Amino acid sequence: MPKSSSDTSDSSHESDSPRKRVVSGPDDAMDLDDLSPAMVAVTCEHVQGLEHSTDMLPKYQKTLKWHSSFNSLRGPRLKRQKMQPPVCSSCKIPLRRPAVCLQCRFIGCWTREHVQSHMRESGHTLAVDLITGSIYCAACNAFEPAPLSLESKALPTFANKEEDSRKHKRLTYKSWQPNVIEKTALSSANTIPCEVRRGFLNLGATCYMSVILQAFLHNPLLRNFFLSDKHNSKLCGKLYCMCCELDQMFADVFNPSSTQNVDSGAGLSVGPLSLLRTTWQNSNDMAGYAQHDAHEFFITVLNQLHSGSADATHGSSCTCVVHQIFAGQLQSDVKCGKCGHINPTIDPMLDISLELKGVPNGKMPTLASCLRRFTEKETLPANAYVCSNCNSSTSEATKQLSIRKLPPVLCIQLKRFEHKSSAAKIDTPVKFPGIINMSPYTTAAIGMQVREGKVPKLDPATTYDYELFAVVNHEGQLNTGHYTNFARSQNEWYRFDDEKVTHTTLRECLQSIPYMCFYVKRNLDYGAASNAVPASMGPPPSAPSVANGPPVAAPAPVQPTSMKDISIVSKSTDADDSDTDSQTSEQ
């Protein structure tokens, strides 16, 4: 079939050429739209025999009906169904004007002459232009209009859906009101919870692992990452991959068919044997059936998650799941006591460790007061700092820490274990809030307070609000203790003691003695740097970013050469603990 000048375009999609035409020879073409009914009489004997064919006629009608799902000739355009357009069987280009062989299932394009090539190679004769319904005869090398009797059978196929669409009216919404029988059935029915709460089997002094895994399960950002198939364990070929282990754990726990107890909403316990084996294979320090520190296990798993992520890097802009969720930045400002020069240093962090040593007896410290002591100025020892500006070493140099970039999920550890000449545990209770505002501890707030000498007001305040979702507790002595934890699930609180799960309240959680607290940012910013933070509560998993105030929102997470360098950030405290929390929420 000859091509018009527009057919020579080599675009990525099928162009709207060729036009509808009758071809009597290689160089003779006329537009079908310009012809009268008398002029378009069928002259091809192959097309004339189509209307009497018991095999070809049904194929012709089914082909036009199938294409009506994508396009139509008459009336207003329907709302397109969510279907991919047909593609050429040869070049795989999406077709705006497809042609279908009536003797097989071949779909091809006109512009690249794949239809003609197919018919020459296969010996097939007839193909249909799905836009016009006209028929191409390869034997005559001509387009022919469909016979009138055939067209009368095919036309309703195009118009049926549009006619039904015009007749169909949107139903008026009516709320369901149960009748007497339905009310009786509902009152006696068992309530099936939407989410299964499952504990973890103790595999031999593995309570430290159970509490961290529960914190991971109830982390909304980490949960959304794995449940949205960001890492598929069935497609990953790595051996002893921690990402695969967590992917399988989330799939097992959130599988509604995982032997759920209908009455209590609790499922059978999970035995994380494979995850434990993977931890041992990747970390010699954690290998063996011995009691380990929960915080140490937390950092170990984060390291292994980072190593197993496909997009992990060792640069300053790592976008692996660990840095998207847990990574923040600390700023350390060292001020020379002689010339006043300030030397700032920015370090990455995955969590914050707060000292409890030095708290006055008889006073209950608060999490807010511990954070204030963490960000207070401290005097450096003599000759510990040499100023880069005046090259002097003075005993009056001061150092002050502040949080330059807040992470989406904030993990705070209270350092209760001492390992000096003899191991000891600090059992001092710490009052912690259900909601905490982190703005007073940011670099922007502390810098403003230093410059202006007053408490700064940062807007909006809700940008810095964090909400508690998990707490890890340690009971007993250092070497003979036991880990338990609290976690929030769908605004309900539960206490997890290995495989035992009990319903509780936020008030009971806040009255416990915390070892680790997990907070999630209440408001996430889906702004310009959209690749910094994963989606969490509402939007589909894409990649939101977190803004921490005008001066500190821009910096991206920083990844050091070794993640072990950023596992613990702490500071000694000797200040008074009389302050109260900035904000507390209880049930």
Coordinates of C-alpha atoms in Angstrom, one line a residue:
M1 CA 0.0 0.0 0.0
P2 CA 1.5 3.4 -0.9
K3 CA 2.1 5.9 1.9
S4 CA 1.2 9.5 2.0
S5 CA 3.8 12.1 2.9
S6 CA 2.6 12.2 6.5
D7 CA 3.3 8.4 6.8
T8 CA 7.0 8.9 6.7
S9 CA 7.1 10.4 10.2
D10 CA 9.1 8.2 12.6
S11 CA 7.4 9.2 15.8
S12 CA 7.1 7.1 19.0
H13 CA 3.3 6.8 18.5
E14 CA 1.3 5.9 15.5
S15 CA 0.4 9.1 13.6
D16 CA -3.1 9.8 12.4
S17 CA -2.1 8.9 8.8
P18 CA -2.9 7.0 6.6
R19 CA -6.2 8.5 5.6
K20 CA -9.3 6.5 4.6
R21 CA -9.0 5.8 0.9
V22 CA -9.8 3.5 -2.0
V23 CA -6.7 2.1 -3.7
S24 CA -6.9 0.7 -7.2
G25 CA -3.2 0.7 -7.8
P26 CA 0.1 1.5 -6.2
D27 CA -0.3 5.2 -7.1
D28 CA -4.0 5.7 -7.0
A29 CA -5.7 6.8 -3.7
M30 CA -8.9 8.7 -2.8
D31 CA -10.3 9.8 0.5
L32 CA -13.4 7.8 1.5
D33 CA -14.9 10.8 3.3
D34 CA -15.1 12.6 -0.1
L35 CA -16.9 9.8 -1.9
S36 CA -20.7 9.4 -2.4
P37 CA -22.4 6.1 -1.5
A38 CA -22.6 5.2 -5.2
M39 CA -18.8 5.8 -5.6
V40 CA -17.9 3.5 -2.7
A41 CA -19.7 0.4 -3.9
V42 CA -17.8 -2.7 -3.2
T43 CA -15.9 -4.0 -6.2
C44 CA -13.6 -6.5 -4.5
E45 CA -14.9 -10.1 -4.7
H46 CA -12.9 -11.0 -1.5
V47 CA -14.7 -8.3 0.5
Q48 CA -18.1 -9.1 -1.1
G49 CA -17.8 -12.7 0.2
L50 CA -17.2 -11.6 3.7
E51 CA -20.9 -11.0 4.6
H52 CA -21.7 -14.6 3.8
S53 CA -18.7 -16.1 5.6
T54 CA -19.6 -18.0 8.8
D55 CA -16.0 -17.7 10.0
M56 CA -14.9 -14.2 9.0
L57 CA -18.1 -12.3 9.8
P58 CA -18.1 -13.1 13.5
K59 CA -14.4 -12.1 13.7
Y60 CA -15.1 -8.8 12.0
Q61 CA -17.9 -8.0 14.5
K62 CA -15.9 -9.1 17.6
T63 CA -12.9 -7.0 16.4
L64 CA -15.0 -3.9 16.1
K65 CA -16.7 -4.5 19.5
W66 CA -13.3 -5.0 21.1
H67 CA -12.0 -1.8 19.7
S68 CA -15.1 0.1 20.9
S69 CA -13.6 -0.3 24.4
F70 CA -10.9 2.2 23.4
N71 CA -12.5 4.5 20.9
S72 CA -15.8 5.3 19.2
L73 CA -17.1 7.0 16.0
R74 CA -20.4 8.5 17.0
G75 CA -21.6 10.8 19.8
P76 CA -19.6 12.2 22.7
R77 CA -16.5 10.4 23.8
L78 CA -16.9 8.0 26.7
K79 CA -14.8 8.0 29.8
R80 CA -12.0 5.9 28.7
Q81 CA -11.6 2.6 30.5
K82 CA -8.3 2.0 32.3
M83 CA -6.9 -0.2 29.5
Q84 CA -3.7 0.1 27.7
P85 CA -4.1 0.9 23.9
P86 CA -3.2 -1.9 21.5
V87 CA 0.4 -2.1 20.3
C88 CA 1.8 -3.2 17.0
S89 CA 2.8 -6.9 17.1
S90 CA 6.0 -6.1 15.2
C91 CA 7.4 -2.8 16.5
K92 CA 5.5 -2.7 19.9
I93 CA 4.5 1.0 19.3
P94 CA 1.1 2.0 20.8
L95 CA -1.4 2.4 18.0
R96 CA -3.9 5.2 17.5
R97 CA -5.1 3.6 14.3
P98 CA -4.6 -0.1 14.5
A99 CA -5.3 -2.7 11.8
V100 CA -6.3 -6.3 12.6
C101 CA -5.9 -9.3 10.4
L102 CA -9.2 -11.1 10.1
Q103 CA -7.6 -14.5 9.7
C104 CA -5.4 -14.4 12.8
R105 CA -4.7 -12.2 15.9
F106 CA -2.1 -10.0 14.3
I107 CA -2.3 -6.3 15.1
G108 CA -0.2 -3.9 13.1
C109 CA 0.5 -0.4 12.0
W110 CA 0.0 1.2 8.6
T111 CA 2.8 3.7 8.6
R112 CA 5.6 1.1 9.0
E113 CA 3.8 -1.3 6.6
H114 CA 3.8 -4.1 9.2
V115 CA 0.3 -5.1 8.2
Q116 CA 1.3 -5.4 4.6
S117 CA 4.4 -7.4 5.5
H118 CA 2.4 -9.8 7.7
M119 CA -0.1 -10.5 5.0
R120 CA 2.6 -11.1 2.4
E121 CA 4.4 -13.5 4.6
S122 CA 1.3 -15.3 6.0
G123 CA -0.7 -15.4 2.8
H124 CA -3.7 -13.8 4.6
T125 CA -6.0 -11.6 2.6
L126 CA -8.2 -9.3 4.7
A127 CA -7.5 -6.8 7.5
V128 CA -9.9 -4.3 9.1
D129 CA -9.1 -0.6 9.8
L130 CA -10.6 -0.3 13.3
I131 CA -11.1 3.5 13.1
T132 CA -13.3 3.4 9.9
G133 CA -14.4 -0.2 9.8
S134 CA -13.2 -0.3 6.2
I135 CA -11.5 -3.5 5.0
Y136 CA -8.1 -3.8 3.3
C137 CA -7.7 -6.6 0.7
A138 CA -4.1 -7.6 0.3
A139 CA -4.9 -9.5 -2.9
C140 CA -6.3 -6.4 -4.6
N141 CA -4.0 -4.0 -2.7
A142 CA -7.0 -1.9 -2.0
F143 CA -9.2 -0.5 0.8
E144 CA -12.9 -1.3 0.4
P145 CA -15.8 0.0 2.5
A146 CA -17.7 -2.7 4.4
P147 CA -20.8 -4.0 2.5
L148 CA -24.0 -2.2 3.6
S149 CA -25.5 -5.3 5.2
L150 CA -22.3 -5.9 7.1
E151 CA -22.1 -2.2 8.2
S152 CA -25.6 -2.3 9.5
K153 CA -24.6 -5.2 11.8
A154 CA -21.5 -3.5 13.0
L155 CA -22.7 0.1 13.6
P156 CA -24.7 -0.8 16.8
T157 CA -21.5 -2.2 18.2
F158 CA -19.9 1.3 18.2
A159 CA -23.0 3.1 19.6
N160 CA -24.2 0.7 22.2
K161 CA -21.9 1.8 25.0
E162 CA -22.4 5.5 24.4
E163 CA -26.1 5.1 24.3
D164 CA -26.1 3.2 27.5
S165 CA -23.9 5.9 29.0
R166 CA -26.3 8.6 28.1
K167 CA -29.3 6.7 29.5
H168 CA -27.5 5.8 32.7
K169 CA -28.0 8.2 35.6
R170 CA -25.9 8.4 38.7
L171 CA -27.6 6.9 41.7
T172 CA -28.4 9.1 44.6
Y173 CA -26.4 8.2 47.7
K174 CA -28.5 6.7 50.5
S175 CA -27.0 5.7 53.8
W176 CA -27.6 2.1 54.9
Q177 CA -30.2 1.8 57.7
P178 CA -30.4 -1.8 59.1
N179 CA -33.8 -3.3 59.7
V180 CA -34.8 -5.1 62.9
I181 CA -33.4 -8.5 61.7
E182 CA -30.1 -6.9 60.7
K183 CA -29.8 -5.0 64.0
T184 CA -30.3 -8.3 65.9
A185 CA -27.7 -10.0 63.8
L186 CA -25.2 -7.2 64.3
S187 CA -25.7 -7.1 68.0
S188 CA -24.9 -10.8 68.4
A189 CA -22.0 -10.9 65.9
N190 CA -18.4 -11.2 66.8
T191 CA -16.2 -8.1 66.1
I192 CA -13.3 -8.9 63.8
P193 CA -10.5 -6.3 64.2
C194 CA -9.0 -4.8 61.0
E195 CA -5.4 -5.5 62.2
V196 CA -3.9 -8.5 63.8
R197 CA -1.6 -8.0 66.8
R198 CA 1.0 -10.7 67.0
G199 CA 3.8 -11.3 69.4
F200 CA 7.2 -12.9 68.8
L201 CA 8.3 -16.2 70.2
N202 CA 11.3 -16.0 72.6
L203 CA 13.9 -18.2 70.8
G204 CA 16.2 -18.2 73.8
A205 CA 17.0 -14.8 75.5
T206 CA 15.8 -12.9 72.4
C207 CA 13.4 -10.5 74.1
Y208 CA 15.8 -7.7 73.0
M209 CA 15.0 -8.6 69.4
S210 CA 11.2 -8.9 70.0
V211 CA 10.8 -5.3 71.3
I212 CA 12.8 -3.8 68.4
L213 CA 10.8 -5.8 65.8
Q214 CA 7.6 -4.6 67.4
A215 CA 8.8 -1.0 67.2
F216 CA 9.5 -1.6 63.5
L217 CA 6.1 -3.2 62.9
H218 CA 4.4 -0.2 64.4
N219 CA 6.5 2.4 62.6
P220 CA 4.1 3.8 60.0
L221 CA 6.8 4.9 57.6
L222 CA 8.7 1.6 57.7
R223 CA 5.4 -0.3 57.5
N224 CA 4.3 1.6 54.4
F225 CA 7.7 1.0 52.8
F226 CA 7.5 -2.7 53.0
L227 CA 3.8 -3.2 52.5
S228 CA 4.0 -1.1 49.3
D229 CA 6.5 -3.7 47.9
K230 CA 9.5 -1.3 47.8
H231 CA 11.6 -4.3 48.5
N232 CA 10.4 -7.7 47.3
S233 CA 12.0 -10.7 48.9
K234 CA 10.9 -13.0 46.1
L235 CA 12.8 -10.9 43.5
C236 CA 15.9 -10.2 45.6
G237 CA 18.8 -12.7 45.0
K238 CA 20.9 -11.7 48.0
L239 CA 21.8 -14.2 50.7
Y240 CA 21.1 -13.3 54.3
C241 CA 19.4 -10.0 53.3
M242 CA 17.9 -8.0 56.2
C243 CA 15.6 -6.2 53.8
C244 CA 14.2 -9.5 52.7
E245 CA 13.7 -10.6 56.3
L246 CA 11.7 -7.5 57.2
D247 CA 9.7 -7.7 54.0
Q248 CA 8.8 -11.3 54.9
M249 CA 8.0 -10.3 58.5
F250 CA 5.6 -7.6 57.5
A251 CA 4.0 -9.9 55.0
D252 CA 3.5 -12.6 57.6
V253 CA 2.2 -10.3 60.4
F254 CA -0.2 -8.3 58.2
N255 CA -1.6 -11.3 56.3
P256 CA -5.2 -11.6 57.4
S257 CA -5.2 -15.4 56.9
S258 CA -2.3 -15.9 59.4
T259 CA -4.4 -18.0 61.9
Q260 CA -6.1 -15.1 63.6
N261 CA -8.0 -15.5 66.8
V262 CA -11.4 -13.9 65.9
D263 CA -12.5 -13.2 69.5
S264 CA -9.4 -11.5 70.7
G265 CA -8.0 -10.1 67.5
A266 CA -4.6 -11.6 68.3
G267 CA -2.9 -13.9 65.9
L268 CA -0.5 -16.8 66.6
S269 CA 3.0 -15.7 67.6
V270 CA 5.7 -15.3 65.0
G271 CA 9.0 -17.2 65.3
P272 CA 11.6 -14.9 63.7
L273 CA 14.2 -17.7 63.4
S274 CA 15.3 -16.7 59.8
L275 CA 15.7 -13.1 60.8
L276 CA 17.8 -14.1 63.8
R277 CA 20.0 -16.3 61.6
T278 CA 20.5 -13.4 59.2
T279 CA 21.5 -11.1 62.0
W280 CA 24.1 -13.6 63.2
Q281 CA 25.5 -14.1 59.8
N282 CA 26.0 -10.4 59.2
S283 CA 27.2 -9.4 62.7
N284 CA 29.5 -11.5 64.9
D285 CA 28.9 -9.2 67.9
M286 CA 25.2 -10.3 67.9
A287 CA 25.8 -14.0 67.3
G288 CA 24.9 -16.5 69.9
Y289 CA 22.1 -17.2 72.4
A290 CA 23.0 -14.6 74.9
Q291 CA 21.2 -11.5 76.3
H292 CA 22.0 -8.5 74.2
D293 CA 21.2 -4.8 74.4
A294 CA 18.0 -3.8 72.6
H295 CA 19.6 -0.5 71.4
E296 CA 22.6 -2.4 70.1
F297 CA 20.3 -4.7 68.1
F298 CA 18.4 -1.7 66.8
I299 CA 21.6 -0.1 65.4
T300 CA 22.8 -3.5 64.0
V301 CA 19.5 -4.0 62.1
L302 CA 19.7 -0.4 60.7
N303 CA 23.3 -1.1 59.5
Q304 CA 22.2 -4.3 57.8
L305 CA 19.1 -2.7 56.2
H306 CA 21.4 0.0 54.8
S307 CA 23.8 -2.6 53.4
G308 CA 21.0 -4.6 51.8
S309 CA 19.2 -1.6 50.2
A310 CA 19.6 -1.4 46.4
D311 CA 19.9 2.4 46.6
A312 CA 22.3 2.6 49.4
T313 CA 25.3 4.9 49.0
H314 CA 28.2 6.2 51.1
G315 CA 27.9 9.7 50.0
S316 CA 26.0 12.7 51.5
S317 CA 22.7 11.9 49.9
C318 CA 21.9 8.3 50.6
T319 CA 18.2 7.5 49.9
C320 CA 18.0 4.0 51.4
V321 CA 15.1 3.3 53.7
V322 CA 17.1 3.8 56.8
H323 CA 18.2 7.3 55.9
Q324 CA 14.8 8.3 54.5
I325 CA 13.2 7.4 57.9
F326 CA 15.7 7.7 60.7
A327 CA 18.5 10.0 59.5
G328 CA 18.9 13.5 60.9
Q329 CA 21.8 15.9 61.5
L330 CA 23.5 17.3 64.6
Q331 CA 25.4 20.6 64.7
S332 CA 28.3 21.1 67.1
D333 CA 29.4 24.7 67.7
V334 CA 32.7 25.2 69.4
K335 CA 33.4 28.8 70.5
C336 CA 36.8 30.1 71.2
G337 CA 37.0 31.8 74.6
K338 CA 39.7 34.2 73.4
C339 CA 38.6 35.5 70.0
G340 CA 35.0 34.4 70.0
H341 CA 35.3 32.5 66.7
I342 CA 32.7 29.8 66.3
N343 CA 33.6 26.6 64.5
P344 CA 30.5 24.6 63.4
T345 CA 30.6 20.9 62.6
I346 CA 27.7 19.0 61.1
D347 CA 27.4 15.2 61.9
P348 CA 24.8 12.7 60.9
M349 CA 22.7 10.9 63.4
L350 CA 20.3 7.9 63.5
D351 CA 19.2 8.4 67.1
I352 CA 19.9 10.5 70.2
S353 CA 21.3 9.0 73.4
L354 CA 20.7 11.0 76.6
E355 CA 22.7 10.5 79.8
L356 CA 20.9 9.9 83.1
K357 CA 24.1 10.1 85.3
G358 CA 24.2 13.2 87.5
V359 CA 20.5 13.6 88.0
P360 CA 19.8 14.8 91.6
N361 CA 18.3 12.3 93.9
G362 CA 14.6 12.7 94.7
K363 CA 13.8 14.5 91.5
M364 CA 12.2 12.9 88.5
P365 CA 13.8 14.1 85.3
T366 CA 11.7 14.7 82.2
L367 CA 12.6 13.9 78.6
A368 CA 12.4 17.7 77.8
S369 CA 14.9 18.5 80.6
C370 CA 17.2 15.8 79.3
L371 CA 17.0 17.3 75.8
R372 CA 17.7 20.7 77.2
R373 CA 20.8 19.5 79.0
F374 CA 21.8 17.7 75.8
T375 CA 21.8 21.1 74.0
E376 CA 23.3 23.2 76.7
K377 CA 26.7 24.8 76.5
E378 CA 29.6 22.9 78.1
T379 CA 33.1 24.0 78.9
L380 CA 35.8 22.0 77.2
P381 CA 38.8 20.8 79.2
A382 CA 41.9 22.9 79.1
N383 CA 44.0 22.5 75.9
A384 CA 41.2 20.3 74.4
Y385 CA 40.6 22.8 71.6
V386 CA 42.9 24.8 69.4
C387 CA 41.1 27.7 67.6
S388 CA 41.6 27.7 63.9
N389 CA 41.2 31.5 63.8
C390 CA 43.7 32.7 66.4
N391 CA 45.6 29.4 66.9
S392 CA 45.3 29.7 70.7
S393 CA 44.5 26.9 73.1
T394 CA 42.3 28.2 75.9
S395 CA 40.5 26.6 78.8
E396 CA 37.4 28.9 78.2
A397 CA 36.3 27.2 74.9
T398 CA 32.7 26.1 74.9
K399 CA 30.8 23.5 72.9
Q400 CA 27.1 23.4 72.2
L401 CA 25.1 20.7 70.4
S402 CA 21.8 21.3 68.5
I403 CA 19.6 19.4 66.1
R404 CA 20.2 20.8 62.6
K405 CA 17.8 18.4 60.8
L406 CA 15.0 16.4 62.4
P407 CA 14.3 13.0 61.0
P408 CA 10.8 11.7 60.2
V409 CA 11.1 9.1 63.0
L410 CA 13.0 10.1 66.1
C411 CA 14.5 7.4 68.3
I412 CA 15.7 8.5 71.8
Q413 CA 17.7 6.2 74.0
L414 CA 18.1 6.9 77.8
K415 CA 21.5 5.5 78.8
R416 CA 20.6 3.3 81.7
F417 CA 23.6 0.9 81.5
E418 CA 27.1 1.7 82.7
H419 CA 30.1 -0.4 81.7
K420 CA 33.1 0.9 83.6
S421 CA 35.0 -1.0 86.3
S422 CA 31.7 -2.7 87.1
A423 CA 28.5 -2.9 85.2
A424 CA 25.5 -1.2 86.7
K425 CA 22.0 -0.1 85.7
I426 CA 20.4 3.3 86.4
D427 CA 16.7 2.8 87.4
T428 CA 15.8 6.5 87.6
P429 CA 12.3 7.0 86.2
V430 CA 12.0 9.6 83.5
K431 CA 8.7 11.4 82.7
F432 CA 8.1 11.4 78.9
P433 CA 5.2 12.9 76.9
G434 CA 2.9 11.4 74.3
I435 CA 3.5 14.5 72.1
I436 CA 6.7 16.5 72.2
N437 CA 7.7 19.7 70.3
M438 CA 11.3 19.5 69.2
S439 CA 11.7 23.2 68.1
P440 CA 13.6 24.4 71.3
Y441 CA 16.4 21.9 70.5
T442 CA 16.9 22.8 66.9
T443 CA 19.9 24.8 65.5
A444 CA 17.6 27.6 64.3
A445 CA 16.0 28.1 67.7
I446 CA 19.2 27.9 69.7
G447 CA 21.0 30.2 67.3
M448 CA 18.2 32.7 67.5
Q449 CA 18.2 32.5 71.3
V450 CA 22.0 33.1 71.4
R451 CA 21.8 36.1 69.1
E452 CA 18.7 37.8 70.5
G453 CA 18.9 36.6 74.1
K454 CA 15.2 35.5 74.2
V455 CA 13.2 32.4 73.6
P456 CA 12.5 32.3 69.8
K457 CA 9.1 31.7 68.2
L458 CA 9.3 29.5 65.2
D459 CA 6.3 29.1 62.9
P460 CA 4.5 26.9 62.4
A461 CA 4.9 25.1 65.7
T462 CA 3.2 21.9 64.4
T463 CA 6.2 21.4 62.1
Y464 CA 8.2 20.2 65.1
D465 CA 5.5 18.1 66.8
Y466 CA 6.3 14.4 67.3
E467 CA 3.9 11.7 68.5
L468 CA 4.8 8.7 70.5
F469 CA 4.2 5.3 68.9
A470 CA 6.5 2.8 70.7
V471 CA 8.4 2.5 74.0
V472 CA 10.9 -0.1 75.0
N473 CA 11.2 -1.0 78.7
H474 CA 13.8 -3.0 80.6
E475 CA 12.9 -4.7 83.9
G476 CA 15.3 -6.3 86.3
Q477 CA 19.1 -6.1 86.6
L478 CA 21.6 -5.6 83.9
N479 CA 22.5 -9.3 83.3
T480 CA 19.2 -10.9 84.4
G481 CA 16.7 -8.4 83.1
H482 CA 13.9 -8.7 80.6
Y483 CA 12.7 -6.4 77.8
T484 CA 9.0 -5.5 77.1
N485 CA 7.5 -2.7 75.1
F486 CA 4.4 -0.7 74.4
A487 CA 3.2 0.2 70.9
R488 CA 0.3 2.0 69.3
S489 CA -1.9 0.3 66.7
Q490 CA -4.8 2.3 65.2
N491 CA -5.0 4.7 68.1
E492 CA -5.1 1.8 70.6
W493 CA -2.2 0.9 72.8
Y494 CA -0.9 -2.6 73.5
R495 CA 1.8 -4.1 75.7
F496 CA 4.0 -6.8 74.2
D497 CA 5.9 -9.3 76.3
D498 CA 7.4 -11.6 73.7
E499 CA 4.4 -13.7 72.5
K500 CA 2.0 -12.2 75.1
V501 CA -0.1 -9.3 73.9
T502 CA -2.4 -7.3 76.2
H503 CA -4.6 -4.2 75.6
T504 CA -3.5 -1.2 77.6
T505 CA -3.8 2.6 77.5
L506 CA -1.4 5.5 76.8
R507 CA -1.6 6.5 80.4
E508 CA -0.1 3.2 81.5
C509 CA 2.5 3.5 78.9
L510 CA 3.5 7.0 80.1
Q511 CA 3.8 5.7 83.7
S512 CA 6.4 3.0 82.7
I513 CA 10.1 3.5 83.0
P514 CA 11.4 4.0 79.4
Y515 CA 14.7 2.8 77.9
M516 CA 14.0 3.8 74.3
C517 CA 11.2 6.1 72.9
F518 CA 10.1 6.2 69.3
Y519 CA 8.4 9.3 68.0
V520 CA 7.0 10.0 64.5
K521 CA 6.6 13.4 63.0
R522 CA 2.9 14.4 63.0
N523 CA 3.1 16.5 59.8
L524 CA 5.2 15.6 56.9
D525 CA 6.0 18.1 54.1
Y526 CA 5.7 16.9 50.6
G527 CA 7.7 19.7 49.2
A528 CA 10.5 20.3 46.7
A529 CA 13.0 17.9 48.1
S530 CA 10.5 15.1 47.6
N531 CA 13.1 12.3 47.5
A532 CA 14.2 12.7 51.1
V533 CA 11.4 11.1 53.1
P534 CA 9.0 8.2 52.2
A535 CA 5.2 8.6 52.3
S536 CA 3.6 7.7 55.6
M537 CA 0.1 8.3 56.8
G538 CA -2.1 9.2 53.9
P539 CA -0.6 9.8 50.5
P540 CA 0.5 6.9 48.3
P541 CA 4.1 5.8 48.9
S542 CA 6.1 8.2 46.8
A543 CA 8.7 10.2 48.8
P544 CA 7.9 13.2 50.9
S545 CA 10.5 15.4 52.5
V546 CA 10.6 16.8 56.0
A547 CA 10.9 20.5 56.7
N548 CA 12.4 21.5 60.1
G549 CA 12.1 25.3 59.8
P550 CA 13.4 27.7 57.3
P551 CA 17.1 27.6 58.2
V552 CA 17.3 23.8 58.6
A553 CA 14.9 22.2 56.2
A554 CA 17.2 22.1 53.1
P555 CA 20.1 19.8 54.2
A556 CA 19.9 16.3 52.9
P557 CA 20.8 13.3 55.1
V558 CA 24.5 12.7 55.4
Q559 CA 25.9 9.2 55.3
P560 CA 29.4 8.6 56.7
T561 CA 31.9 6.1 55.5
S562 CA 30.8 3.7 58.3
M563 CA 27.3 3.7 59.8
K564 CA 28.8 2.6 63.1
D565 CA 30.1 6.1 63.4
I566 CA 26.6 7.5 63.8
S567 CA 25.0 4.9 66.0
I568 CA 25.1 6.7 69.3
V569 CA 25.1 10.4 70.0
S570 CA 25.2 11.4 73.7
K571 CA 26.3 14.1 76.1
S572 CA 27.1 14.1 79.8
T573 CA 24.7 16.0 82.0
D574 CA 25.1 17.7 85.4
A575 CA 22.3 20.3 85.3
D576 CA 19.2 20.6 87.3
D577 CA 16.2 18.4 86.4
S578 CA 13.4 20.5 87.7
D579 CA 12.0 21.4 84.3
T580 CA 8.8 19.8 83.0
D581 CA 8.0 18.4 79.6
S582 CA 7.1 20.8 76.8
Q583 CA 3.9 19.0 76.0
T584 CA 2.2 15.9 77.3
S585 CA -0.7 13.9 76.0
E586 CA -2.5 11.2 78.0
Q587 CA -5.6 9.1 77.7

